[in-house]
Short mmCIF file of C-alpha atoms and ligand atoms in Angstrom, two decimals:
data_model
loop_
_atom_site.label_atom_id
_atom_site.label_comp_id
_atom_site.label_asym_id
_atom_site.label_seq_id
_atom_site.Cartn_x
_atom_site.Cartn_y
_atom_site.Cartn_z
CA UNK A 1 -55.64 2.50 19.93
CA UNK A 2 -55.27 -0.61 21.62
CA UNK A 3 -51.87 -1.11 23.82
CA UNK A 4 -50.30 -3.13 26.34
CA UNK A 5 -49.49 -0.63 29.44
CA UNK A 6 -47.36 -1.19 32.49
CA UNK A 7 -49.36 -0.05 35.75
CA UNK A 8 -46.89 -1.25 38.36
CA UNK A 9 -45.14 -4.35 39.59
CA UNK A 10 -46.75 -7.31 37.75
CA UNK A 11 -49.51 -5.21 36.73
CA UNK A 12 -50.12 -4.83 32.81
CA UNK A 13 -53.54 -3.77 31.45
CA UNK A 14 -54.85 -3.65 27.86
CA UNK A 15 -55.55 -0.07 27.31
CA UNK A 16 -57.50 2.56 24.97
CA UNK A 17 -54.91 5.26 24.44
CA UNK A 18 -54.49 8.27 22.39
CA UNK A 19 -52.94 7.20 18.57
CA UNK A 20 -49.23 8.88 18.04
CA UNK A 21 -48.81 11.38 15.85
CA UNK A 22 -45.44 12.52 14.52
CA UNK A 23 -43.62 15.02 16.33
CA UNK A 24 -40.96 15.30 14.29
CA UNK A 25 -39.79 15.98 10.91
CA UNK A 26 -37.57 13.04 11.18
CA UNK A 27 -40.57 10.34 12.18
CA UNK A 28 -42.51 7.88 10.80
CA UNK A 29 -45.88 6.17 12.34
CA UNK A 30 -45.41 2.39 11.91
CA UNK A 31 -48.28 0.18 11.82
CA UNK A 32 -47.19 -2.18 14.08
CA UNK A 33 -47.56 -6.19 12.61
CA UNK A 34 -45.54 -8.10 15.00
CA UNK A 35 -44.32 -7.18 18.65
CA UNK A 36 -42.35 -9.44 20.81
CA UNK A 37 -41.87 -9.76 24.23
CA UNK A 38 -38.02 -9.59 25.36
CA UNK A 39 -36.19 -11.14 29.01
CA UNK A 40 -35.24 -7.61 29.86
CA UNK A 41 -39.07 -6.57 30.24
CA UNK A 42 -39.06 -8.55 32.74
CA UNK A 43 -37.07 -6.24 34.77
CA UNK A 44 -39.95 -3.74 34.36
CA UNK A 45 -42.73 -5.95 35.43
CA UNK A 46 -40.48 -7.19 38.42
CA UNK A 47 -40.28 -3.36 39.30
CA UNK A 48 -36.64 -3.46 39.04
CA UNK A 49 -36.35 -0.29 36.79
CA UNK A 50 -37.27 2.83 38.31
CA UNK A 51 -39.25 5.77 36.37
CA UNK A 52 -41.97 3.89 35.02
CA UNK A 53 -45.13 5.48 35.27
CA UNK A 54 -48.74 3.72 35.20
CA UNK A 55 -49.91 3.93 31.59
CA UNK A 56 -46.39 3.42 29.95
CA UNK A 57 -46.57 1.17 26.57
CA UNK A 58 -44.26 -1.32 26.86
CA UNK A 59 -42.46 -3.42 23.75
CA UNK A 60 -39.41 -2.67 22.05
CA UNK A 61 -38.65 -5.55 19.47
CA UNK A 62 -41.27 -4.87 16.38
CA UNK A 63 -41.95 -5.29 12.53
CA UNK A 64 -44.63 -3.35 10.65
CA UNK A 65 -45.77 -1.34 7.48
CA UNK A 66 -45.19 2.39 7.48
CA UNK A 67 -48.41 4.72 7.18
CA UNK A 68 -46.98 8.45 7.73
CA UNK A 69 -43.79 9.86 7.12
CA UNK A 70 -42.49 13.04 8.29
CA UNK A 71 -41.48 15.75 5.76
CA UNK A 72 -37.71 15.07 6.09
CA UNK A 73 -37.74 11.26 6.20
CA UNK A 74 -35.94 10.86 2.79
CA UNK A 75 -34.99 6.91 2.33
CA UNK A 76 -37.93 5.47 3.55
CA UNK A 77 -41.95 5.36 2.23
CA UNK A 78 -45.41 5.02 3.16
CA UNK A 79 -46.27 1.35 2.28
CA UNK A 80 -42.54 0.17 3.35
CA UNK A 81 -42.09 -3.00 5.92
CA UNK A 82 -39.08 -2.18 8.35
CA UNK A 83 -38.12 -3.61 11.23
CA UNK A 84 -37.07 -0.82 14.08
CA UNK A 85 -33.71 -1.43 16.08
CA UNK A 86 -34.95 -1.10 19.80
CA UNK A 87 -32.03 1.20 20.82
CA UNK A 88 -32.48 4.79 19.09
CA UNK A 89 -29.77 6.53 17.62
CA UNK A 90 -29.66 9.97 16.01
CA UNK A 91 -27.75 8.96 13.14
CA UNK A 92 -25.42 12.01 13.50
CA UNK A 93 -23.26 12.49 17.07
CA UNK A 94 -19.93 11.05 16.95
CA UNK A 95 -21.23 7.88 18.64
CA UNK A 96 -23.86 7.07 16.33
CA UNK A 97 -21.52 7.70 13.28
CA UNK A 98 -18.97 5.22 14.76
CA UNK A 99 -21.33 2.27 14.65
CA UNK A 100 -22.02 2.69 18.92
CA UNK A 101 -25.78 4.13 18.52
CA UNK A 102 -26.15 2.80 21.91
CA UNK A 103 -24.28 5.94 23.15
CA UNK A 104 -26.09 8.03 21.31
CA UNK A 105 -25.59 11.75 22.75
CA UNK A 106 -29.19 12.82 21.36
CA UNK A 107 -31.67 10.41 21.73
CA UNK A 108 -32.66 10.59 24.81
CA UNK A 109 -34.55 13.47 25.85
CA UNK A 110 -34.35 13.01 29.77
CA UNK A 111 -30.93 12.80 30.26
CA UNK A 112 -30.97 13.95 34.19
CA UNK A 113 -31.73 10.48 35.52
CA UNK A 114 -28.96 8.54 33.56
CA UNK A 115 -26.22 11.44 34.47
CA UNK A 116 -27.38 11.23 38.06
CA UNK A 117 -27.03 7.61 38.49
CA UNK A 118 -24.30 7.06 35.77
CA UNK A 119 -22.60 9.97 35.06
CA UNK A 120 -23.17 10.41 31.55
CA UNK A 121 -26.43 9.59 29.40
CA UNK A 122 -27.13 6.98 26.98
CA UNK A 123 -29.52 6.04 24.14
CA UNK A 124 -33.25 6.30 24.17
CA UNK A 125 -34.94 3.03 24.11
CA UNK A 126 -38.45 1.79 23.06
CA UNK A 127 -40.98 1.09 25.90
CA UNK A 128 -38.36 1.31 28.85
CA UNK A 129 -39.04 4.01 31.28
CA UNK A 130 -38.70 7.93 31.61
CA UNK A 131 -34.85 7.50 32.69
CA UNK A 132 -34.47 5.85 28.95
CA UNK A 133 -36.32 8.93 26.77
CA UNK A 134 -39.73 8.01 27.86
CA UNK A 135 -40.77 6.63 23.96
CA UNK A 136 -44.03 4.74 23.71
CA UNK A 137 -43.37 1.04 23.22
CA UNK A 138 -44.46 -1.19 20.37
CA UNK A 139 -47.00 -3.40 22.00
CA UNK A 140 -49.81 -1.32 20.37
CA UNK A 141 -51.56 -0.85 17.21
CA UNK A 142 -49.25 2.17 16.06
CA UNK A 143 -46.08 3.44 17.29
CA UNK A 144 -43.97 6.32 16.43
CA UNK A 145 -40.42 5.98 15.13
CA UNK A 146 -37.95 9.32 15.60
CA UNK A 147 -34.87 9.28 13.51
CA UNK A 148 -36.55 6.93 11.18
CA UNK A 149 -33.97 7.02 8.26
CA UNK A 150 -31.56 5.89 11.18
CA UNK A 151 -33.30 3.40 13.01
CA UNK A 152 -35.96 1.69 10.73
CA UNK A 153 -34.97 -0.82 8.24
CA UNK A 154 -36.77 -2.12 5.18
CA UNK A 155 -37.23 -5.91 5.14
CA UNK A 156 -35.61 -7.20 1.91
CA UNK A 157 -37.80 -9.33 -0.06
CA UNK A 158 -38.05 -13.02 0.36
CA UNK A 159 -37.48 -12.58 4.37
CA UNK A 160 -40.61 -13.58 6.33
CA UNK A 161 -41.91 -11.25 9.07
CA UNK A 162 -41.23 -14.14 11.29
CA UNK A 163 -37.31 -14.04 10.73
CA UNK A 164 -37.08 -10.36 10.44
CA UNK A 165 -38.85 -9.19 13.46
CA UNK A 166 -35.98 -10.65 15.44
CA UNK A 167 -33.38 -8.25 13.97
CA UNK A 168 -34.71 -5.27 15.97
CA UNK A 169 -33.49 -6.59 19.12
CA UNK A 170 -32.19 -9.99 19.71
CA UNK A 171 -30.62 -11.02 16.52
CA UNK A 172 -28.01 -7.82 16.93
CA UNK A 173 -28.31 -8.24 20.48
CA UNK A 174 -26.96 -11.81 20.33
CA UNK A 175 -24.39 -10.93 17.40
CA UNK A 176 -23.27 -8.18 19.16
CA UNK A 177 -21.92 -10.06 22.30
CA UNK A 178 -20.28 -12.31 20.26
CA UNK A 179 -19.13 -9.62 17.91
CA UNK A 180 -17.32 -7.85 20.50
CA UNK A 181 -16.04 -10.54 22.16
CA UNK A 182 -13.30 -11.05 19.70
CA UNK A 183 -14.21 -14.28 18.74
CA UNK A 184 -11.49 -15.84 16.66
CA UNK A 185 -11.35 -19.37 14.77
CA UNK A 186 -11.05 -22.17 17.01
CA UNK A 187 -12.00 -20.59 20.31
CA UNK A 188 -14.21 -22.13 22.74
CA UNK A 189 -17.43 -19.90 23.96
CA UNK A 190 -19.68 -20.46 26.81
CA UNK A 191 -23.15 -18.52 26.60
CA UNK A 192 -24.76 -17.94 30.18
CA UNK A 193 -28.78 -17.82 29.58
CA UNK A 194 -30.13 -19.56 26.24
CA UNK A 195 -33.31 -17.61 25.61
CA UNK A 196 -33.80 -15.57 22.62
CA UNK A 197 -30.62 -13.32 23.33
CA UNK A 198 -28.55 -16.10 24.13
CA UNK A 199 -29.83 -18.70 21.47
CA UNK A 200 -28.54 -15.53 18.91
CA UNK A 201 -25.50 -15.55 20.64
CA UNK A 202 -24.54 -19.12 20.25
CA UNK A 203 -25.46 -18.65 16.63
CA UNK A 204 -23.59 -15.90 16.13
CA UNK A 205 -20.33 -17.11 17.70
CA UNK A 206 -20.28 -20.04 15.46
CA UNK A 207 -20.77 -17.76 12.46
CA UNK A 208 -17.89 -15.59 13.46
CA UNK A 209 -15.78 -19.30 13.84
CA UNK A 210 -16.21 -20.33 17.29
CA UNK A 211 -15.15 -24.15 17.41
CA UNK A 212 -16.82 -25.20 20.27
CA UNK A 213 -20.04 -23.02 21.83
CA UNK A 214 -21.48 -24.72 25.18
CA UNK A 215 -25.20 -23.11 26.14
CA UNK A 216 -25.79 -22.91 30.03
CA UNK A 217 -29.35 -22.89 30.96
CA UNK A 218 -32.17 -24.94 33.26
CA UNK A 219 -35.11 -24.87 31.44
CA UNK A 220 -34.87 -28.23 29.38
CA UNK A 221 -36.79 -26.70 26.33
CA UNK A 222 -34.09 -24.14 25.73
CA UNK A 223 -31.65 -26.35 26.24
CA UNK A 224 -32.97 -28.78 23.79
CA UNK A 225 -33.52 -25.27 21.42
CA UNK A 226 -29.64 -24.56 22.19
CA UNK A 227 -28.71 -27.87 20.88
CA UNK A 228 -31.13 -28.68 17.95
CA UNK A 229 -31.64 -25.37 16.01
CA UNK A 230 -28.36 -23.64 16.80
CA UNK A 231 -25.68 -26.39 17.29
CA UNK A 232 -24.71 -25.92 21.03
CA UNK A 233 -22.95 -28.35 23.68
CA UNK A 234 -25.52 -27.68 26.68
CA UNK A 235 -25.10 -27.81 30.60
CA UNK A 236 -28.27 -27.40 33.06
CA UNK A 237 -26.55 -25.37 35.76
CA UNK A 238 -28.74 -27.31 38.20
CA UNK A 239 -27.66 -30.38 38.12
CA UNK A 240 -24.04 -29.69 37.18
CA UNK A 241 -21.39 -27.68 39.10
CA UNK A 242 -20.93 -25.17 35.87
CA UNK A 243 -17.34 -24.26 37.08
CA UNK A 244 -16.04 -27.66 37.12
CA UNK A 245 -17.94 -28.89 33.64
CA UNK A 246 -16.35 -26.17 31.99
CA UNK A 247 -12.87 -26.92 32.96
CA UNK A 248 -13.47 -30.43 32.12
CA UNK A 249 -14.73 -29.81 28.71
CA UNK A 250 -11.88 -27.38 28.45
CA UNK A 251 -8.50 -29.56 29.94
CA UNK A 252 -8.64 -27.41 32.52
CA UNK A 253 -7.99 -24.09 30.61
CA UNK A 254 -11.45 -22.54 30.76
CA UNK A 255 -13.66 -21.18 27.98
CA UNK A 256 -11.89 -18.15 25.72
CA UNK A 257 -15.03 -16.47 25.96
CA UNK A 258 -17.76 -15.82 28.31
CA UNK A 259 -21.00 -14.24 27.38
CA UNK A 260 -23.46 -13.20 29.71
CA UNK A 261 -27.16 -13.54 28.16
CA UNK A 262 -28.96 -13.45 31.69
CA UNK A 263 -28.60 -9.56 33.07
CA UNK A 264 -29.56 -8.55 36.57
CA UNK A 265 -31.91 -11.45 37.62
CA UNK A 266 -29.63 -13.99 37.77
CA UNK A 267 -30.51 -17.24 39.54
CA UNK A 268 -27.69 -19.32 41.01
CA UNK A 269 -29.45 -22.76 41.53
CA UNK A 270 -26.04 -24.31 42.10
CA UNK A 271 -24.83 -22.15 44.84
CA UNK A 272 -28.11 -21.49 47.17
CA UNK A 273 -25.87 -20.03 49.90
CA UNK A 274 -25.00 -17.14 47.23
CA UNK A 275 -28.42 -16.88 45.96
CA UNK A 276 -30.37 -16.18 49.16
CA UNK A 277 -27.95 -13.73 49.83
CA UNK A 278 -27.97 -11.80 46.78
CA UNK A 279 -32.24 -11.84 46.58
CA UNK A 280 -31.80 -10.57 50.51
CA UNK A 281 -29.50 -8.02 49.62
CA UNK A 282 -31.72 -6.87 46.60
CA UNK A 283 -34.72 -7.26 48.76
CA UNK A 284 -33.84 -4.52 50.85
CA UNK A 285 -31.99 -2.50 48.18
CA UNK A 286 -28.47 -2.98 49.45
CA UNK A 287 -27.67 -4.10 45.63
CA UNK A 288 -30.04 -3.57 42.83
CA UNK A 289 -28.80 -6.49 40.86
CA UNK A 290 -28.00 -9.93 41.25
CA UNK A 291 -24.60 -10.76 40.03
CA UNK A 292 -24.44 -15.12 40.13
CA UNK A 293 -23.76 -14.65 36.41
CA UNK A 294 -20.93 -12.66 36.48
CA UNK A 295 -18.95 -14.19 39.05
CA UNK A 296 -19.22 -17.39 37.86
CA UNK A 297 -18.12 -16.01 34.37
CA UNK A 298 -15.11 -14.85 36.15
CA UNK A 299 -14.21 -17.92 38.08
CA UNK A 300 -14.86 -20.03 34.78
CA UNK A 301 -13.09 -17.97 32.22
CA UNK A 302 -9.67 -18.53 30.74
CA UNK A 303 -6.91 -16.56 31.90
CA UNK A 304 -6.24 -14.04 29.18
CA UNK A 305 -9.80 -14.37 28.06
CA UNK A 306 -12.94 -12.07 27.33
CA UNK A 307 -16.24 -11.57 28.80
CA UNK A 308 -18.84 -9.87 26.84
CA UNK A 309 -21.91 -8.99 28.58
CA UNK A 310 -25.42 -8.19 26.95
CA UNK A 311 -27.79 -9.32 29.52
CA UNK A 312 -29.26 -5.90 31.06
CA UNK A 313 -27.88 -4.63 34.57
CA UNK A 314 -28.92 -1.05 36.06
CA UNK A 315 -27.30 -0.31 39.16
CA UNK A 316 -24.76 -1.94 41.65
CA UNK A 317 -23.65 -5.09 42.47
CA UNK A 318 -22.24 -6.53 45.69
CA UNK A 319 -19.39 -9.19 46.04
CA UNK A 320 -17.83 -8.60 42.54
CA UNK A 321 -14.56 -10.69 42.86
CA UNK A 322 -12.05 -7.83 41.18
CA UNK A 323 -9.16 -9.76 42.54
CA UNK A 324 -9.87 -12.48 39.96
CA UNK A 325 -10.47 -10.44 37.41
CA UNK A 326 -7.76 -8.45 37.84
CA UNK A 327 -5.09 -11.49 38.49
CA UNK A 328 -6.46 -13.20 35.48
CA UNK A 329 -6.28 -10.31 33.31
CA UNK A 330 -9.80 -10.52 31.76
CA UNK A 331 -10.97 -8.59 29.21
CA UNK A 332 -14.63 -6.89 29.65
CA UNK A 333 -16.58 -5.93 27.14
CA UNK A 334 -20.42 -4.94 27.42
CA UNK A 335 -23.41 -2.58 26.22
CA UNK A 336 -26.49 -2.38 24.85
CA UNK A 337 -26.81 -3.26 20.96
CA UNK A 338 -25.72 -1.48 18.27
CA UNK A 339 -28.17 -3.08 16.00
CA UNK A 340 -27.85 -0.09 13.25
CA UNK A 341 -24.35 -1.36 12.36
CA UNK A 342 -25.48 -5.01 12.19
CA UNK A 343 -29.33 -4.74 10.78
CA UNK A 344 -28.05 -5.13 7.27
CA UNK A 345 -25.36 -8.02 7.73
CA UNK A 346 -27.87 -9.62 9.66
CA UNK A 347 -30.42 -9.65 6.84
CA UNK A 348 -27.69 -11.12 4.86
CA UNK A 349 -27.20 -14.09 7.03
CA UNK A 350 -31.28 -14.95 6.92
CA UNK A 351 -31.10 -14.46 3.19
CA UNK A 352 -28.57 -16.69 2.32
CA UNK A 353 -29.93 -19.41 5.36
CA UNK A 354 -26.91 -18.97 7.81
CA UNK A 355 -29.69 -17.71 10.25
CA UNK A 356 -32.68 -18.35 11.00
CA UNK A 357 -34.20 -16.71 14.34
CA UNK A 358 -37.96 -17.91 13.73
CA UNK A 359 -38.12 -20.79 16.09
CA UNK A 360 -37.34 -18.09 18.80
CA UNK A 361 -41.30 -17.17 18.46
CA UNK A 362 -42.87 -20.16 20.04
CA UNK A 363 -46.56 -18.22 20.93
CA UNK A 364 -48.31 -15.65 18.43
CA UNK A 365 -51.15 -14.17 20.17
CA UNK A 366 -53.47 -11.22 20.36
CA UNK A 367 -52.53 -8.13 22.10
CA UNK A 368 -55.79 -8.64 24.23
CA UNK A 369 -53.75 -11.64 26.20
CA UNK A 370 -50.94 -9.65 26.80
CA UNK A 371 -50.97 -9.89 30.72
CA UNK A 372 -51.21 -13.42 30.42
CA UNK A 373 -48.98 -14.00 27.80
CA UNK A 374 -46.17 -12.46 29.92
CA UNK A 375 -47.27 -13.99 33.13
CA UNK A 376 -46.68 -17.42 31.09
CA UNK A 377 -42.95 -16.16 29.29
CA UNK A 378 -42.07 -14.74 32.79
CA UNK A 379 -42.91 -18.45 34.29
CA UNK A 380 -41.28 -19.82 31.44
CA UNK A 381 -44.40 -22.24 31.31
CA UNK A 382 -45.36 -23.99 28.06
CA UNK A 383 -42.00 -24.05 26.82
CA UNK A 384 -42.38 -19.99 26.02
CA UNK A 385 -39.54 -18.83 24.26
CA UNK A 386 -40.61 -15.63 23.04
CA UNK A 387 -44.57 -14.72 22.47
CA UNK A 388 -45.22 -12.43 19.61
CA UNK A 389 -48.06 -10.12 19.59
CA UNK A 390 -49.72 -9.50 16.34
CA UNK A 391 -52.20 -6.37 16.78
CA UNK A 392 -53.58 -6.52 13.68
CA UNK A 393 -54.83 -10.07 13.85
ZN1 LIG B 401 -34.93 -6.57 24.34
ZN1 LIG B 402 -26.36 9.81 18.14
#
């Protein structure tokens, strides 16, 4: 089959690879109809995620048809149209049973990397390095889905492929950011990053009762989408001081909830010295992640407020303002998404018209265009929010 493979920093190639096969009786094979790029793929392409190997297939947000199933798969059938949650759970361990499937004890067959780096090992992720399980990704004609009954969800009648595909990753990640922040009616929420996940976090914050949501970015098309599609007020961090603007908008109090939908490759155009410092330290390996957004959230958040982090971090950061966080009594919530607990609720929101993620798909392209498509996505050229590949045409 055809697949989009990682071959090194900034080196993606479309290659011929063997078709996936059933490995475990709980597996299914999905014929991929749509497979989306995601901001966290850029950390792979930019070389910030160790344990990638040449030839690894990337991609983790996808929709398709089940074409083969293992003998122990009970709830799914050949011909079902499904989405699959990008973070893999086993469905049986304590974490999976308690709605924290991204902390699954069993779905990562290579636990030693994470145990060494993090102390404990979390779930496997499709197409996201050998440290996260070495699972082949979805930018391919076919993909193997392990523990299929737990991870794959039949798309309800009346929900189009274009809406459903994002229930794999962008929608539950944004929804979880809002959900774990404990948003209460009347809250004011600020969201850093207006890419796909940030857009969905904004919509989800409103669904959970927020009164005002402010989206922060510097790309005009993303700020416009945040206003027009999900009703946010917006701040362009390249033009205003984010701290000052947020205080002015909240009578000097600061937002109740601050959401990080950016992660480890944050820019800080508003503070050139800090940005240079972070980039220099990252370049020589003295810090692995750039924490500009985290610092700004800690400074801006109201006293006693909550920071909710779904942008991906991988390693260590420098100059973390622990004193501010402690003395302001901030609560930190964070994690990879637990989409298995949200998929049913999110499909319901889509069906009744509360939520329509289809506008995230600004480009639909064949898999052959993969390398150029990622370049466009990385450079945010042509107002690209997300490219979705359609391997079957
Ligand atoms: Zn993702
Ligand atoms: Zn589990």
